[in-house]
Short mmCIF file of C-alpha atoms in Angstrom, two decimals:
data_model
loop_
_atom_site.label_atom_id
_atom_site.label_comp_id
_atom_site.label_asym_id
_atom_site.label_seq_id
_atom_site.Cartn_x
_atom_site.Cartn_y
_atom_site.Cartn_z
CA MET A 1 0.00 0.00 0.00
CA ALA A 2 1.56 3.27 -1.12
CA LYS A 3 1.79 6.06 1.44
CA TYR A 4 1.21 9.72 0.58
CA PHE A 5 1.51 12.90 2.64
CA LEU A 6 -0.83 15.52 1.18
CA GLU A 7 0.34 19.09 1.55
CA SER A 8 -2.66 21.43 1.87
CA SER A 9 -2.49 22.96 -1.63
CA ALA A 10 -2.59 19.44 -3.10
CA LEU A 11 -5.36 18.34 -0.73
CA ALA A 12 -7.44 21.38 -1.75
CA LYS A 13 -7.59 19.93 -5.27
CA ARG A 14 -9.93 17.30 -3.85
CA TYR A 15 -12.57 19.99 -3.26
CA LYS A 16 -11.93 22.50 -6.05
CA GLN A 17 -11.70 21.06 -9.56
CA GLU A 18 -8.48 22.17 -11.24
CA SER A 19 -5.35 20.77 -12.82
CA GLY A 20 -4.17 17.83 -10.70
CA SER A 21 -7.57 17.12 -9.12
CA ASN A 22 -7.97 13.77 -10.89
CA PHE A 23 -4.70 12.51 -9.43
CA VAL A 24 -5.56 13.69 -5.92
CA ASN A 25 -9.03 12.13 -6.18
CA SER A 26 -7.46 8.82 -7.24
CA LEU A 27 -5.49 8.71 -3.99
CA PHE A 28 -8.78 8.40 -2.07
CA SER A 29 -9.64 5.06 -3.72
CA GLY A 30 -8.85 3.18 -0.51
CA ALA A 31 -5.73 1.60 -1.98
CA HIS A 32 -3.37 4.08 -0.31
CA GLU A 33 -2.48 5.27 3.16
CA LEU A 34 -2.87 9.06 3.32
CA PHE A 35 -1.36 11.50 5.82
CA TYR A 36 -1.95 15.20 6.52
CA LEU A 37 -0.74 17.77 9.04
CA ASN A 38 -3.56 18.83 11.38
CA LEU A 39 -2.88 22.49 10.51
CA ALA A 40 -3.95 21.78 6.91
CA ILE A 41 -7.53 21.80 8.18
CA VAL A 42 -7.20 25.58 8.59
CA GLU A 43 -6.12 26.11 4.98
CA ILE A 44 -8.76 23.79 3.51
CA ARG A 45 -11.54 25.47 5.46
CA LYS A 46 -10.20 28.85 4.34
CA VAL A 47 -10.61 27.70 0.72
CA PHE A 48 -14.21 26.67 1.42
CA TYR A 49 -15.03 30.04 2.98
CA ARG A 50 -13.30 31.89 0.15
CA LEU A 51 -15.44 30.07 -2.41
CA TRP A 52 -18.60 30.59 -0.37
CA LYS A 53 -18.30 34.15 0.94
CA TYR A 54 -15.21 35.77 -0.57
CA PRO A 55 -14.65 34.58 -4.17
CA GLN A 56 -11.51 35.90 -5.80
CA ILE A 57 -10.51 36.49 -9.38
CA LEU A 58 -8.56 33.25 -9.55
CA GLU A 59 -8.56 30.31 -11.95
CA ASN A 60 -11.79 28.32 -11.53
CA ASP A 61 -12.89 30.41 -8.53
CA VAL A 62 -16.68 30.46 -8.66
CA GLN A 63 -18.88 31.41 -5.74
CA ILE A 64 -20.65 28.41 -4.21
CA THR A 65 -24.06 28.19 -2.57
CA ASP A 66 -24.79 27.46 1.08
CA GLN A 67 -25.69 23.90 0.11
CA GLU A 68 -22.45 23.42 -1.85
CA PHE A 69 -20.49 24.79 1.11
CA ARG A 70 -22.13 22.27 3.45
CA LYS A 71 -21.41 19.45 0.98
CA LEU A 72 -17.73 20.41 0.84
CA GLU A 73 -17.54 20.50 4.63
CA SER A 74 -19.18 17.05 4.85
CA ARG A 75 -16.92 15.55 2.21
CA PHE A 76 -13.85 16.96 3.92
CA ALA A 77 -14.97 15.60 7.30
CA ALA A 78 -15.45 12.14 5.75
CA ASP A 79 -12.07 12.31 4.00
CA ILE A 80 -10.00 13.23 7.04
CA ILE A 81 -11.49 10.29 8.95
CA GLN A 82 -9.85 8.03 6.34
CA MET A 83 -6.49 9.79 6.65
CA GLN A 84 -3.71 9.63 9.23
CA ARG A 85 -3.60 12.91 11.15
CA ILE A 86 -0.13 14.20 12.02
CA GLU A 87 -0.16 16.59 14.96
CA PHE A 88 2.18 19.58 14.97
CA THR A 89 4.74 18.92 17.73
CA GLU A 90 7.72 20.37 19.56
CA GLU A 91 9.94 17.98 17.59
CA MET A 92 8.81 19.69 14.40
CA ILE A 93 9.70 23.09 15.82
CA GLY A 94 13.13 21.73 16.66
CA ARG A 95 13.69 20.36 13.14
CA VAL A 96 12.80 23.60 11.34
CA ALA A 97 16.41 24.81 11.52
CA ALA A 98 17.63 21.85 9.44
CA ILE A 99 15.42 22.99 6.57
CA LEU A 100 16.21 26.69 6.94
CA GLU A 101 19.95 26.02 6.95
CA ARG A 102 19.59 24.55 3.44
CA ARG A 103 16.83 26.72 1.94
CA TRP A 104 14.61 29.68 2.70
CA LEU A 105 10.86 29.01 2.84
CA ARG A 106 8.85 32.22 3.11
CA SER A 107 5.68 30.61 4.41
CA VAL A 108 5.62 29.35 7.99
CA PHE A 109 2.82 27.02 6.93
CA ASP A 110 4.98 25.48 4.16
CA LEU A 111 7.78 25.04 6.66
CA ALA A 112 5.43 23.30 9.12
CA GLN A 113 4.09 20.93 6.46
CA LEU A 114 7.51 20.02 5.11
CA THR A 115 8.87 19.43 8.61
CA ALA A 116 5.86 17.23 9.43
CA TYR A 117 6.41 15.26 6.24
CA LEU A 118 10.13 14.73 6.90
CA ILE A 119 9.52 13.55 10.47
CA THR A 120 6.74 11.22 9.33
CA LYS A 121 9.06 9.95 6.57
CA ASP A 122 11.54 8.91 9.28
CA GLU A 123 8.90 6.38 10.39
CA TYR A 124 7.67 5.51 6.88
CA PRO A 125 10.71 5.74 4.54
CA ASP A 126 8.61 5.19 1.40
CA LEU A 127 6.27 8.12 2.18
CA ILE A 128 5.65 10.37 -0.84
CA PHE A 129 5.08 14.13 -0.53
CA VAL A 130 2.22 15.36 -2.74
CA CYS A 131 2.56 19.10 -3.24
CA SER A 132 1.01 21.72 -5.53
CA ASP A 133 2.60 24.75 -3.94
CA LYS A 134 4.00 27.19 -6.49
CA SER A 135 6.73 28.50 -4.18
CA ASN A 136 10.05 26.78 -3.66
CA LEU A 137 8.44 24.19 -1.35
CA VAL A 138 8.56 21.53 -4.08
CA GLU A 139 12.27 22.10 -4.74
CA THR A 140 13.05 22.11 -1.02
CA ALA A 141 11.14 18.86 -0.54
CA LYS A 142 13.04 17.27 -3.44
CA GLU A 143 16.34 18.40 -1.96
CA MET A 144 15.48 17.15 1.54
CA ALA A 145 13.68 13.87 0.69
CA GLY A 146 14.83 13.00 -2.82
CA GLU A 147 13.17 13.81 -6.12
CA GLU A 148 11.57 10.36 -6.33
CA PHE A 149 9.58 11.10 -3.15
CA VAL A 150 7.85 14.26 -4.40
CA ILE A 151 4.81 14.30 -6.69
CA ILE A 152 3.25 17.40 -8.22
CA PRO A 153 -0.37 16.46 -9.08
CA GLU A 154 -0.51 18.85 -12.03
CA ASN A 155 2.37 16.93 -13.65
CA VAL A 156 0.75 13.48 -13.39
CA ILE A 157 -0.85 12.32 -16.60
#
């Protein structure tokens, strides 16, 4: 059973149809073990609220109805029950320096997710990082974990 750690921008593709969504949806087939950092819940819910109350001028950003919002919330709640929740810990705070000594990550949230992935990978060496972030998070993950352990959903055919 393949193991995947879904970074929040990749996980969001499950709920907002865009490039890479088909790959992310395929991970929820039950044939894989999926992991997420508990803080990703904040970012996913932010996406839901943005679509519901605060739509932006972004690719595929269309305002959703109250009913669609509730459906997204329900689907997300069902999905995270199937996934392994990784709690943000003091160990992660301690390991941040190892990443920052090699590369600068502007987003604290990216840093938290990458640190969580790397610590979880210590326990599951075959764990794959699924990331759609457009910043240098992907390159940092490749450098820290190895290119073969990073998947960008938009690049999967």
